[in-house]
Amino acid sequence: MEQLQHTVPLVNSSFYQPSTFLLTGFPGLEANHHWISIPFCMFYLVGLSGNCLILIIIKKTQSLHKPTYYFLSMLAVMDLGLALCTLPTTLGIFWFKIRKIEFNACLTQMYFIHILSVMESSVLLAMAFDRFIAISNPLRYSSILTKPTIIKIGLAIVSRAVISLFPIPFLLKRLTYCGSNVLSHSFCFHPDIMKLACADIKVNILYGLIVILSPVSVDFVFIMLSYVLIIKTVVSLTTKEKCLKALNTCVSHICAVLIFFIPMIGLSVLHR
């Protein structure tokens, strides 16, 4: 009944923005949302506690105060941010059946979800660069990746994400929307919001693709290039043991890259 009331088109207004959006859990399984929330709570608990544990261990262990672990800390902070961005609305739907989210609050959540995703992509690129320097030029590793350099890299990562995604909320605010305000996720997502608009959304589609195909895809290309150079360096090592040892330091990073990039780029293209 609530959904029908929010899907009546407003024909008497030339410009319309809904005051709220309705988020969606699992359609048709509303009666089981409390049970579905159990694995979600476990995932959130593991993610939050695991990343907090990483940060605490790195902070308290002096031997881990190295560039590799600084970048790992950045990645943990991004993961915490993403979890905290989606947790309130997701658990609000499952536990309290709270589906409504105010228009500007939805845009704010969407903005932070997207900038954290772009920042995570940039941190993975920085980690690939870190591995390349460590393997190809180990004697100069500590002199190249100094603390001031890492701070500058961190600031560049934040600035790049904030600036590149800054127009997105304003591109959505300029649109007029149809009567329907029902989103298909339990959080606010740019492609999901723009599909509710009655206006021409070509600019939103193109800009969204530019953001994905520019920062994120460029990061992926440079990560792959870094690994080509790493493999080239590893192959030139004299012993098999050294070769395996060098590659073992990259395995976890490669897994993180694949887990992050494949779903992100795939879903972004499919949504469009």
PDB file of C-alpha atoms in Angstrom:
ATOM      1  CA  MET A   1       0.000   0.000   0.000  1.00  0.00           C
ATOM      2  CA  GLU A   2       2.856   2.336   0.913  1.00  0.00           C
ATOM      3  CA  GLN A   3       4.518   1.700  -2.455  1.00  0.00           C
ATOM      4  CA  LEU A   4       1.310   2.434  -4.421  1.00  0.00           C
ATOM      5  CA  GLN A   5       0.927   5.773  -2.695  1.00  0.00           C
ATOM      6  CA  HIS A   6       4.402   6.777  -3.773  1.00  0.00           C
ATOM      7  CA  THR A   7       4.096   5.719  -7.422  1.00  0.00           C
ATOM      8  CA  VAL A   8       1.344   8.087  -8.555  1.00  0.00           C
ATOM      9  CA  PRO A   9       2.865  10.454 -11.141  1.00  0.00           C
ATOM     10  CA  LEU A  10       2.551  14.162 -10.531  1.00  0.00           C
ATOM     11  CA  VAL A  11       1.239  15.573 -13.795  1.00  0.00           C
ATOM     12  CA  ASN A  12       0.505  19.061 -12.507  1.00  0.00           C
ATOM     13  CA  SER A  13       4.114  19.924 -11.765  1.00  0.00           C
ATOM     14  CA  SER A  14       6.844  20.587 -14.296  1.00  0.00           C
ATOM     15  CA  PHE A  15       9.586  19.898 -11.748  1.00  0.00           C
ATOM     16  CA  TYR A  16       9.290  17.268  -9.035  1.00  0.00           C
ATOM     17  CA  GLN A  17      11.712  15.804  -6.536  1.00  0.00           C
ATOM     18  CA  PRO A  18      10.523  13.261  -3.976  1.00  0.00           C
ATOM     19  CA  SER A  19      11.013  14.286  -0.360  1.00  0.00           C
ATOM     20  CA  THR A  20      12.013  10.702   0.422  1.00  0.00           C
ATOM     21  CA  PHE A  21      13.081   7.514  -1.334  1.00  0.00           C
ATOM     22  CA  LEU A  22      11.957   4.010  -0.397  1.00  0.00           C
ATOM     23  CA  LEU A  23      14.786   1.519  -0.022  1.00  0.00           C
ATOM     24  CA  THR A  24      14.311  -2.166  -0.812  1.00  0.00           C
ATOM     25  CA  GLY A  25      15.515  -5.276   1.001  1.00  0.00           C
ATOM     26  CA  PHE A  26      14.563  -8.610  -0.579  1.00  0.00           C
ATOM     27  CA  PRO A  27      11.198  -8.245  -2.369  1.00  0.00           C
ATOM     28  CA  GLY A  28       8.786 -11.038  -1.505  1.00  0.00           C
ATOM     29  CA  LEU A  29      10.837 -12.111   1.522  1.00  0.00           C
ATOM     30  CA  GLU A  30       9.822  -9.321   3.909  1.00  0.00           C
ATOM     31  CA  ALA A  31       8.514 -11.863   6.451  1.00  0.00           C
ATOM     32  CA  ASN A  32      11.994 -13.436   6.600  1.00  0.00           C
ATOM     33  CA  HIS A  33      13.998 -10.202   6.880  1.00  0.00           C
ATOM     34  CA  HIS A  34      14.834 -10.882  10.533  1.00  0.00           C
ATOM     35  CA  TRP A  35      16.388 -14.219   9.567  1.00  0.00           C
ATOM     36  CA  ILE A  36      18.133 -12.732   6.538  1.00  0.00           C
ATOM     37  CA  SER A  37      19.628 -10.061   8.811  1.00  0.00           C
ATOM     38  CA  ILE A  38      21.624 -12.709  10.737  1.00  0.00           C
ATOM     39  CA  PRO A  39      24.218 -13.415   7.981  1.00  0.00           C
ATOM     40  CA  PHE A  40      24.311  -9.688   7.140  1.00  0.00           C
ATOM     41  CA  CYS A  41      25.079  -8.886  10.785  1.00  0.00           C
ATOM     42  CA  MET A  42      27.803 -11.512  10.787  1.00  0.00           C
ATOM     43  CA  PHE A  43      29.369 -10.069   7.616  1.00  0.00           C
ATOM     44  CA  TYR A  44      29.285  -6.553   9.065  1.00  0.00           C
ATOM     45  CA  LEU A  45      30.675  -7.755  12.404  1.00  0.00           C
ATOM     46  CA  VAL A  46      33.525  -9.643  10.720  1.00  0.00           C
ATOM     47  CA  GLY A  47      34.284  -6.694   8.438  1.00  0.00           C
ATOM     48  CA  LEU A  48      34.225  -4.059  11.192  1.00  0.00           C
ATOM     49  CA  SER A  49      36.102  -6.100  13.796  1.00  0.00           C
ATOM     50  CA  GLY A  50      38.642  -7.420  11.258  1.00  0.00           C
ATOM     51  CA  ASN A  51      39.533  -3.988   9.900  1.00  0.00           C
ATOM     52  CA  CYS A  52      39.656  -2.464  13.397  1.00  0.00           C
ATOM     53  CA  LEU A  53      41.973  -5.292  14.476  1.00  0.00           C
ATOM     54  CA  ILE A  54      44.262  -4.606  11.489  1.00  0.00           C
ATOM     55  CA  LEU A  55      44.479  -0.917  12.432  1.00  0.00           C
ATOM     56  CA  ILE A  56      45.164  -1.664  16.118  1.00  0.00           C
ATOM     57  CA  ILE A  57      47.873  -4.243  15.340  1.00  0.00           C
ATOM     58  CA  ILE A  58      49.633  -1.956  12.858  1.00  0.00           C
ATOM     59  CA  LYS A  59      49.483   0.985  15.280  1.00  0.00           C
ATOM     60  CA  LYS A  60      50.848  -0.977  18.261  1.00  0.00           C
ATOM     61  CA  THR A  61      53.507  -3.001  16.395  1.00  0.00           C
ATOM     62  CA  GLN A  62      56.559  -0.849  15.672  1.00  0.00           C
ATOM     63  CA  SER A  63      57.961  -3.317  13.139  1.00  0.00           C
ATOM     64  CA  LEU A  64      54.828  -2.822  10.984  1.00  0.00           C
ATOM     65  CA  HIS A  65      55.381   0.913  10.612  1.00  0.00           C
ATOM     66  CA  LYS A  66      56.354   0.463   6.982  1.00  0.00           C
ATOM     67  CA  PRO A  67      54.873   1.723   3.676  1.00  0.00           C
ATOM     68  CA  THR A  68      53.181  -1.612   2.915  1.00  0.00           C
ATOM     69  CA  TYR A  69      51.266  -1.553   6.189  1.00  0.00           C
ATOM     70  CA  TYR A  70      50.453   2.154   5.921  1.00  0.00           C
ATOM     71  CA  PHE A  71      48.698   1.423   2.635  1.00  0.00           C
ATOM     72  CA  LEU A  72      47.007  -1.588   4.230  1.00  0.00           C
ATOM     73  CA  SER A  73      45.761   0.748   6.985  1.00  0.00           C
ATOM     74  CA  MET A  74      44.309   3.078   4.353  1.00  0.00           C
ATOM     75  CA  LEU A  75      42.512   0.136   2.744  1.00  0.00           C
ATOM     76  CA  ALA A  76      41.118  -0.931   6.142  1.00  0.00           C
ATOM     77  CA  VAL A  77      39.829   2.621   6.767  1.00  0.00           C
ATOM     78  CA  MET A  78      38.091   2.627   3.342  1.00  0.00           C
ATOM     79  CA  ASP A  79      36.443  -0.732   4.115  1.00  0.00           C
ATOM     80  CA  LEU A  80      35.277   0.553   7.497  1.00  0.00           C
ATOM     81  CA  GLY A  81      33.855   3.649   5.838  1.00  0.00           C
ATOM     82  CA  LEU A  82      31.939   1.621   3.247  1.00  0.00           C
ATOM     83  CA  ALA A  83      30.528  -0.695   5.918  1.00  0.00           C
ATOM     84  CA  LEU A  84      29.439   2.218   8.118  1.00  0.00           C
ATOM     85  CA  CYS A  85      27.830   3.978   5.126  1.00  0.00           C
ATOM     86  CA  THR A  86      25.556   1.060   4.240  1.00  0.00           C
ATOM     87  CA  LEU A  87      25.015  -0.501   7.684  1.00  0.00           C
ATOM     88  CA  PRO A  88      22.338   1.921   9.068  1.00  0.00           C
ATOM     89  CA  THR A  89      19.964   1.638   6.096  1.00  0.00           C
ATOM     90  CA  THR A  90      20.520  -2.093   5.506  1.00  0.00           C
ATOM     91  CA  LEU A  91      19.902  -3.124   9.119  1.00  0.00           C
ATOM     92  CA  GLY A  92      17.166  -0.495   9.430  1.00  0.00           C
ATOM     93  CA  ILE A  93      15.211  -2.346   6.721  1.00  0.00           C
ATOM     94  CA  PHE A  94      15.856  -5.829   8.131  1.00  0.00           C
ATOM     95  CA  TRP A  95      15.304  -5.047  11.822  1.00  0.00           C
ATOM     96  CA  PHE A  96      12.859  -2.148  11.988  1.00  0.00           C
ATOM     97  CA  LYS A  97      11.282  -2.116   8.499  1.00  0.00           C
ATOM     98  CA  ILE A  98      12.488   1.482   8.053  1.00  0.00           C
ATOM     99  CA  ARG A  99      12.515   1.981   4.291  1.00  0.00           C
ATOM    100  CA  LYS A 100      12.291   5.751   4.012  1.00  0.00           C
ATOM    101  CA  ILE A 101      15.370   7.902   3.508  1.00  0.00           C
ATOM    102  CA  GLU A 102      15.267  11.668   2.973  1.00  0.00           C
ATOM    103  CA  PHE A 103      16.271  12.889  -0.506  1.00  0.00           C
ATOM    104  CA  ASN A 104      19.406  14.838   0.530  1.00  0.00           C
ATOM    105  CA  ALA A 105      20.414  12.121   3.008  1.00  0.00           C
ATOM    106  CA  CYS A 106      20.203   9.591   0.171  1.00  0.00           C
ATOM    107  CA  LEU A 107      22.451  11.735  -2.054  1.00  0.00           C
ATOM    108  CA  THR A 108      24.927  12.128   0.828  1.00  0.00           C
ATOM    109  CA  GLN A 109      25.070   8.366   1.432  1.00  0.00           C
ATOM    110  CA  MET A 110      25.479   7.738  -2.309  1.00  0.00           C
ATOM    111  CA  TYR A 111      28.295  10.297  -2.547  1.00  0.00           C
ATOM    112  CA  PHE A 112      30.313   8.777   0.291  1.00  0.00           C
ATOM    113  CA  ILE A 113      29.790   5.220  -0.994  1.00  0.00           C
ATOM    114  CA  HIS A 114      31.140   6.206  -4.405  1.00  0.00           C
ATOM    115  CA  ILE A 115      34.082   8.301  -3.195  1.00  0.00           C
ATOM    116  CA  LEU A 116      35.164   5.528  -0.817  1.00  0.00           C
ATOM    117  CA  SER A 117      35.010   3.045  -3.708  1.00  0.00           C
ATOM    118  CA  VAL A 118      37.197   5.281  -5.901  1.00  0.00           C
ATOM    119  CA  MET A 119      39.595   5.834  -2.982  1.00  0.00           C
ATOM    120  CA  GLU A 120      39.823   2.080  -2.435  1.00  0.00           C
ATOM    121  CA  SER A 121      40.721   1.658  -6.102  1.00  0.00           C
ATOM    122  CA  SER A 122      43.481   4.281  -5.744  1.00  0.00           C
ATOM    123  CA  VAL A 123      44.862   2.630  -2.595  1.00  0.00           C
ATOM    124  CA  LEU A 124      45.092  -0.703  -4.447  1.00  0.00           C
ATOM    125  CA  LEU A 125      47.102   1.088  -7.143  1.00  0.00           C
ATOM    126  CA  ALA A 126      49.393   2.580  -4.481  1.00  0.00           C
ATOM    127  CA  MET A 127      49.871  -0.917  -3.011  1.00  0.00           C
ATOM    128  CA  ALA A 128      50.818  -2.249  -6.468  1.00  0.00           C
ATOM    129  CA  PHE A 129      53.376   0.563  -6.804  1.00  0.00           C
ATOM    130  CA  ASP A 130      54.673  -0.321  -3.321  1.00  0.00           C
ATOM    131  CA  ARG A 131      55.165  -3.975  -4.327  1.00  0.00           C
ATOM    132  CA  PHE A 132      56.904  -2.945  -7.558  1.00  0.00           C
ATOM    133  CA  ILE A 133      59.412  -0.722  -5.709  1.00  0.00           C
ATOM    134  CA  ALA A 134      59.981  -3.367  -3.012  1.00  0.00           C
ATOM    135  CA  ILE A 135      60.773  -6.097  -5.562  1.00  0.00           C
ATOM    136  CA  SER A 136      62.530  -4.146  -8.313  1.00  0.00           C
ATOM    137  CA  ASN A 137      64.527  -1.735  -6.143  1.00  0.00           C
ATOM    138  CA  PRO A 138      64.687  -3.096  -2.561  1.00  0.00           C
ATOM    139  CA  LEU A 139      67.797  -1.110  -1.570  1.00  0.00           C
ATOM    140  CA  ARG A 140      66.100   2.236  -2.270  1.00  0.00           C
ATOM    141  CA  TYR A 141      62.653   1.159  -1.046  1.00  0.00           C
ATOM    142  CA  SER A 142      62.679   3.041   2.255  1.00  0.00           C
ATOM    143  CA  SER A 143      64.227   6.154   0.714  1.00  0.00           C
ATOM    144  CA  ILE A 144      61.615   6.330  -2.079  1.00  0.00           C
ATOM    145  CA  LEU A 145      58.508   5.627   0.006  1.00  0.00           C
ATOM    146  CA  THR A 146      59.155   7.917   2.959  1.00  0.00           C
ATOM    147  CA  LYS A 147      56.432   9.019   5.396  1.00  0.00           C
ATOM    148  CA  PRO A 148      56.030  12.460   3.726  1.00  0.00           C
ATOM    149  CA  THR A 149      55.658  10.728   0.349  1.00  0.00           C
ATOM    150  CA  ILE A 150      53.002   8.361   1.721  1.00  0.00           C
ATOM    151  CA  ILE A 151      51.104  11.306   3.256  1.00  0.00           C
ATOM    152  CA  LYS A 152      51.173  13.087  -0.123  1.00  0.00           C
ATOM    153  CA  ILE A 153      49.912   9.926  -1.843  1.00  0.00           C
ATOM    154  CA  GLY A 154      47.095   9.677   0.729  1.00  0.00           C
ATOM    155  CA  LEU A 155      46.073  13.317   0.211  1.00  0.00           C
ATOM    156  CA  ALA A 156      46.175  12.855  -3.575  1.00  0.00           C
ATOM    157  CA  ILE A 157      43.906   9.783  -3.254  1.00  0.00           C
ATOM    158  CA  VAL A 158      41.338  11.696  -1.173  1.00  0.00           C
ATOM    159  CA  SER A 159      41.454  14.824  -3.389  1.00  0.00           C
ATOM    160  CA  ARG A 160      41.075  12.809  -6.580  1.00  0.00           C
ATOM    161  CA  ALA A 161      37.975  10.969  -5.327  1.00  0.00           C
ATOM    162  CA  VAL A 162      36.291  14.025  -3.794  1.00  0.00           C
ATOM    163  CA  ILE A 163      36.840  16.241  -6.864  1.00  0.00           C
ATOM    164  CA  SER A 164      36.001  13.650  -9.541  1.00  0.00           C
ATOM    165  CA  LEU A 165      32.685  12.714  -7.877  1.00  0.00           C
ATOM    166  CA  PHE A 166      31.718  16.181  -6.638  1.00  0.00           C
ATOM    167  CA  PRO A 167      29.304  16.915  -9.562  1.00  0.00           C
ATOM    168  CA  ILE A 168      27.262  13.699  -9.161  1.00  0.00           C
ATOM    169  CA  PRO A 169      24.836  14.850  -6.391  1.00  0.00           C
ATOM    170  CA  PHE A 170      24.211  18.109  -8.281  1.00  0.00           C
ATOM    171  CA  LEU A 171      23.596  16.228 -11.541  1.00  0.00           C
ATOM    172  CA  LEU A 172      20.884  14.248  -9.708  1.00  0.00           C
ATOM    173  CA  LYS A 173      19.372  17.298  -7.994  1.00  0.00           C
ATOM    174  CA  ARG A 174      18.809  19.056 -11.323  1.00  0.00           C
ATOM    175  CA  LEU A 175      16.572  16.217 -12.574  1.00  0.00           C
ATOM    176  CA  THR A 176      12.822  16.006 -12.323  1.00  0.00           C
ATOM    177  CA  TYR A 177      11.545  12.650 -11.077  1.00  0.00           C
ATOM    178  CA  CYS A 178       8.519  10.537 -11.910  1.00  0.00           C
ATOM    179  CA  GLY A 179       6.002   9.478  -9.284  1.00  0.00           C
ATOM    180  CA  SER A 180       7.913   6.336  -8.312  1.00  0.00           C
ATOM    181  CA  ASN A 181      10.516   6.774  -5.580  1.00  0.00           C
ATOM    182  CA  VAL A 182      11.283   3.092  -4.897  1.00  0.00           C
ATOM    183  CA  LEU A 183      14.967   2.171  -5.113  1.00  0.00           C
ATOM    184  CA  SER A 184      16.075  -1.405  -5.777  1.00  0.00           C
ATOM    185  CA  HIS A 185      18.842  -1.540  -3.141  1.00  0.00           C
ATOM    186  CA  SER A 186      19.067  -1.214   0.634  1.00  0.00           C
ATOM    187  CA  PHE A 187      21.316   1.824   0.137  1.00  0.00           C
ATOM    188  CA  CYS A 188      21.504   4.741  -2.297  1.00  0.00           C
ATOM    189  CA  PHE A 189      23.335   4.067  -5.545  1.00  0.00           C
ATOM    190  CA  HIS A 190      23.808   6.547  -8.406  1.00  0.00           C
ATOM    191  CA  PRO A 191      22.536   4.385 -11.314  1.00  0.00           C
ATOM    192  CA  ASP A 192      19.569   3.322  -9.171  1.00  0.00           C
ATOM    193  CA  ILE A 193      18.531   6.926  -8.398  1.00  0.00           C
ATOM    194  CA  MET A 194      18.964   8.311 -11.915  1.00  0.00           C
ATOM    195  CA  LYS A 195      16.692   5.588 -13.399  1.00  0.00           C
ATOM    196  CA  LEU A 196      13.765   7.123 -11.477  1.00  0.00           C
ATOM    197  CA  ALA A 197      14.118  10.436 -13.331  1.00  0.00           C
ATOM    198  CA  CYS A 198      11.674  11.512 -16.032  1.00  0.00           C
ATOM    199  CA  ALA A 199      14.226  13.878 -17.592  1.00  0.00           C
ATOM    200  CA  ASP A 200      17.054  13.185 -20.028  1.00  0.00           C
ATOM    201  CA  ILE A 201      19.783  11.376 -18.072  1.00  0.00           C
ATOM    202  CA  LYS A 202      22.412  11.130 -20.825  1.00  0.00           C
ATOM    203  CA  VAL A 203      24.730  13.495 -18.922  1.00  0.00           C
ATOM    204  CA  ASN A 204      24.446  11.343 -15.773  1.00  0.00           C
ATOM    205  CA  ILE A 205      25.096   8.152 -17.737  1.00  0.00           C
ATOM    206  CA  LEU A 206      28.116   9.609 -19.543  1.00  0.00           C
ATOM    207  CA  TYR A 207      29.602  11.185 -16.434  1.00  0.00           C
ATOM    208  CA  GLY A 208      29.078   7.978 -14.452  1.00  0.00           C
ATOM    209  CA  LEU A 209      30.871   5.994 -17.142  1.00  0.00           C
ATOM    210  CA  ILE A 210      33.686   8.559 -17.278  1.00  0.00           C
ATOM    211  CA  VAL A 211      34.185   8.254 -13.512  1.00  0.00           C
ATOM    212  CA  ILE A 212      34.268   4.453 -13.766  1.00  0.00           C
ATOM    213  CA  LEU A 213      36.276   4.209 -16.980  1.00  0.00           C
ATOM    214  CA  SER A 214      38.673   6.982 -16.008  1.00  0.00           C
ATOM    215  CA  PRO A 215      39.873   6.718 -12.390  1.00  0.00           C
ATOM    216  CA  VAL A 216      38.899   3.101 -11.704  1.00  0.00           C
ATOM    217  CA  SER A 217      39.815   1.626 -15.095  1.00  0.00           C
ATOM    218  CA  VAL A 218      43.039   3.639 -15.301  1.00  0.00           C
ATOM    219  CA  ASP A 219      43.934   2.335 -11.832  1.00  0.00           C
ATOM    220  CA  PHE A 220      43.279  -1.211 -13.021  1.00  0.00           C
ATOM    221  CA  VAL A 221      45.433  -0.733 -16.130  1.00  0.00           C
ATOM    222  CA  PHE A 222      48.327   0.663 -14.084  1.00  0.00           C
ATOM    223  CA  ILE A 223      48.001  -2.160 -11.548  1.00  0.00           C
ATOM    224  CA  MET A 224      48.255  -4.689 -14.379  1.00  0.00           C
ATOM    225  CA  LEU A 225      51.249  -2.787 -15.797  1.00  0.00           C
ATOM    226  CA  SER A 226      52.899  -2.865 -12.356  1.00  0.00           C
ATOM    227  CA  TYR A 227      52.486  -6.641 -12.226  1.00  0.00           C
ATOM    228  CA  VAL A 228      53.912  -7.064 -15.717  1.00  0.00           C
ATOM    229  CA  LEU A 229      57.009  -5.193 -14.531  1.00  0.00           C
ATOM    230  CA  ILE A 230      57.046  -7.193 -11.269  1.00  0.00           C
ATOM    231  CA  ILE A 231      56.910 -10.501 -13.175  1.00  0.00           C
ATOM    232  CA  LYS A 232      59.664  -9.273 -15.485  1.00  0.00           C
ATOM    233  CA  THR A 233      61.815  -8.482 -12.438  1.00  0.00           C
ATOM    234  CA  VAL A 234      60.975 -11.765 -10.686  1.00  0.00           C
ATOM    235  CA  VAL A 235      61.872 -13.825 -13.771  1.00  0.00           C
ATOM    236  CA  SER A 236      65.332 -12.261 -13.764  1.00  0.00           C
ATOM    237  CA  LEU A 237      66.008 -13.435 -10.179  1.00  0.00           C
ATOM    238  CA  THR A 238      68.719 -16.059  -9.919  1.00  0.00           C
ATOM    239  CA  THR A 239      67.103 -18.668  -7.656  1.00  0.00           C
ATOM    240  CA  LYS A 240      63.668 -20.257  -7.606  1.00  0.00           C
ATOM    241  CA  GLU A 241      63.319 -19.565  -3.852  1.00  0.00           C
ATOM    242  CA  LYS A 242      63.787 -15.826  -4.322  1.00  0.00           C
ATOM    243  CA  CYS A 243      61.313 -15.888  -7.183  1.00  0.00           C
ATOM    244  CA  LEU A 244      58.607 -17.633  -5.119  1.00  0.00           C
ATOM    245  CA  LYS A 245      59.263 -15.423  -2.101  1.00  0.00           C
ATOM    246  CA  ALA A 246      58.823 -12.289  -4.211  1.00  0.00           C
ATOM    247  CA  LEU A 247      55.599 -13.569  -5.778  1.00  0.00           C
ATOM    248  CA  ASN A 248      54.162 -14.664  -2.408  1.00  0.00           C
ATOM    249  CA  THR A 249      54.265 -11.057  -1.206  1.00  0.00           C
ATOM    250  CA  CYS A 250      51.872 -10.150  -4.066  1.00  0.00           C
ATOM    251  CA  VAL A 251      49.276 -12.952  -3.813  1.00  0.00           C
ATOM    252  CA  SER A 252      46.963 -11.277  -1.261  1.00  0.00           C
ATOM    253  CA  HIS A 253      47.087  -7.996  -3.172  1.00  0.00           C
ATOM    254  CA  ILE A 254      46.206  -9.697  -6.473  1.00  0.00           C
ATOM    255  CA  CYS A 255      43.186 -11.371  -4.803  1.00  0.00           C
ATOM    256  CA  ALA A 256      42.037  -8.023  -3.370  1.00  0.00           C
ATOM    257  CA  VAL A 257      42.364  -6.378  -6.796  1.00  0.00           C
ATOM    258  CA  LEU A 258      40.288  -9.065  -8.542  1.00  0.00           C
ATOM    259  CA  ILE A 259      37.598  -9.107  -5.814  1.00  0.00           C
ATOM    260  CA  PHE A 260      37.287  -5.317  -5.984  1.00  0.00           C
ATOM    261  CA  PHE A 261      37.506  -4.514  -9.700  1.00  0.00           C
ATOM    262  CA  ILE A 262      35.621  -7.326 -11.437  1.00  0.00           C
ATOM    263  CA  PRO A 263      32.245  -6.825  -9.645  1.00  0.00           C
ATOM    264  CA  MET A 264      32.566  -3.020  -9.570  1.00  0.00           C
ATOM    265  CA  ILE A 265      33.248  -2.490 -13.282  1.00  0.00           C
ATOM    266  CA  GLY A 266      30.845  -5.272 -14.301  1.00  0.00           C
ATOM    267  CA  LEU A 267      27.897  -3.946 -12.258  1.00  0.00           C
ATOM    268  CA  SER A 268      28.526  -0.333 -13.297  1.00  0.00           C
ATOM    269  CA  VAL A 269      28.414  -1.254 -16.992  1.00  0.00           C
ATOM    270  CA  LEU A 270      25.341  -3.514 -16.556  1.00  0.00           C
ATOM    271  CA  HIS A 271      23.420  -0.751 -14.749  1.00  0.00           C
ATOM    272  CA  ARG A 272      23.880   1.435 -17.828  1.00  0.00           C
TER     273      ARG A 272
END
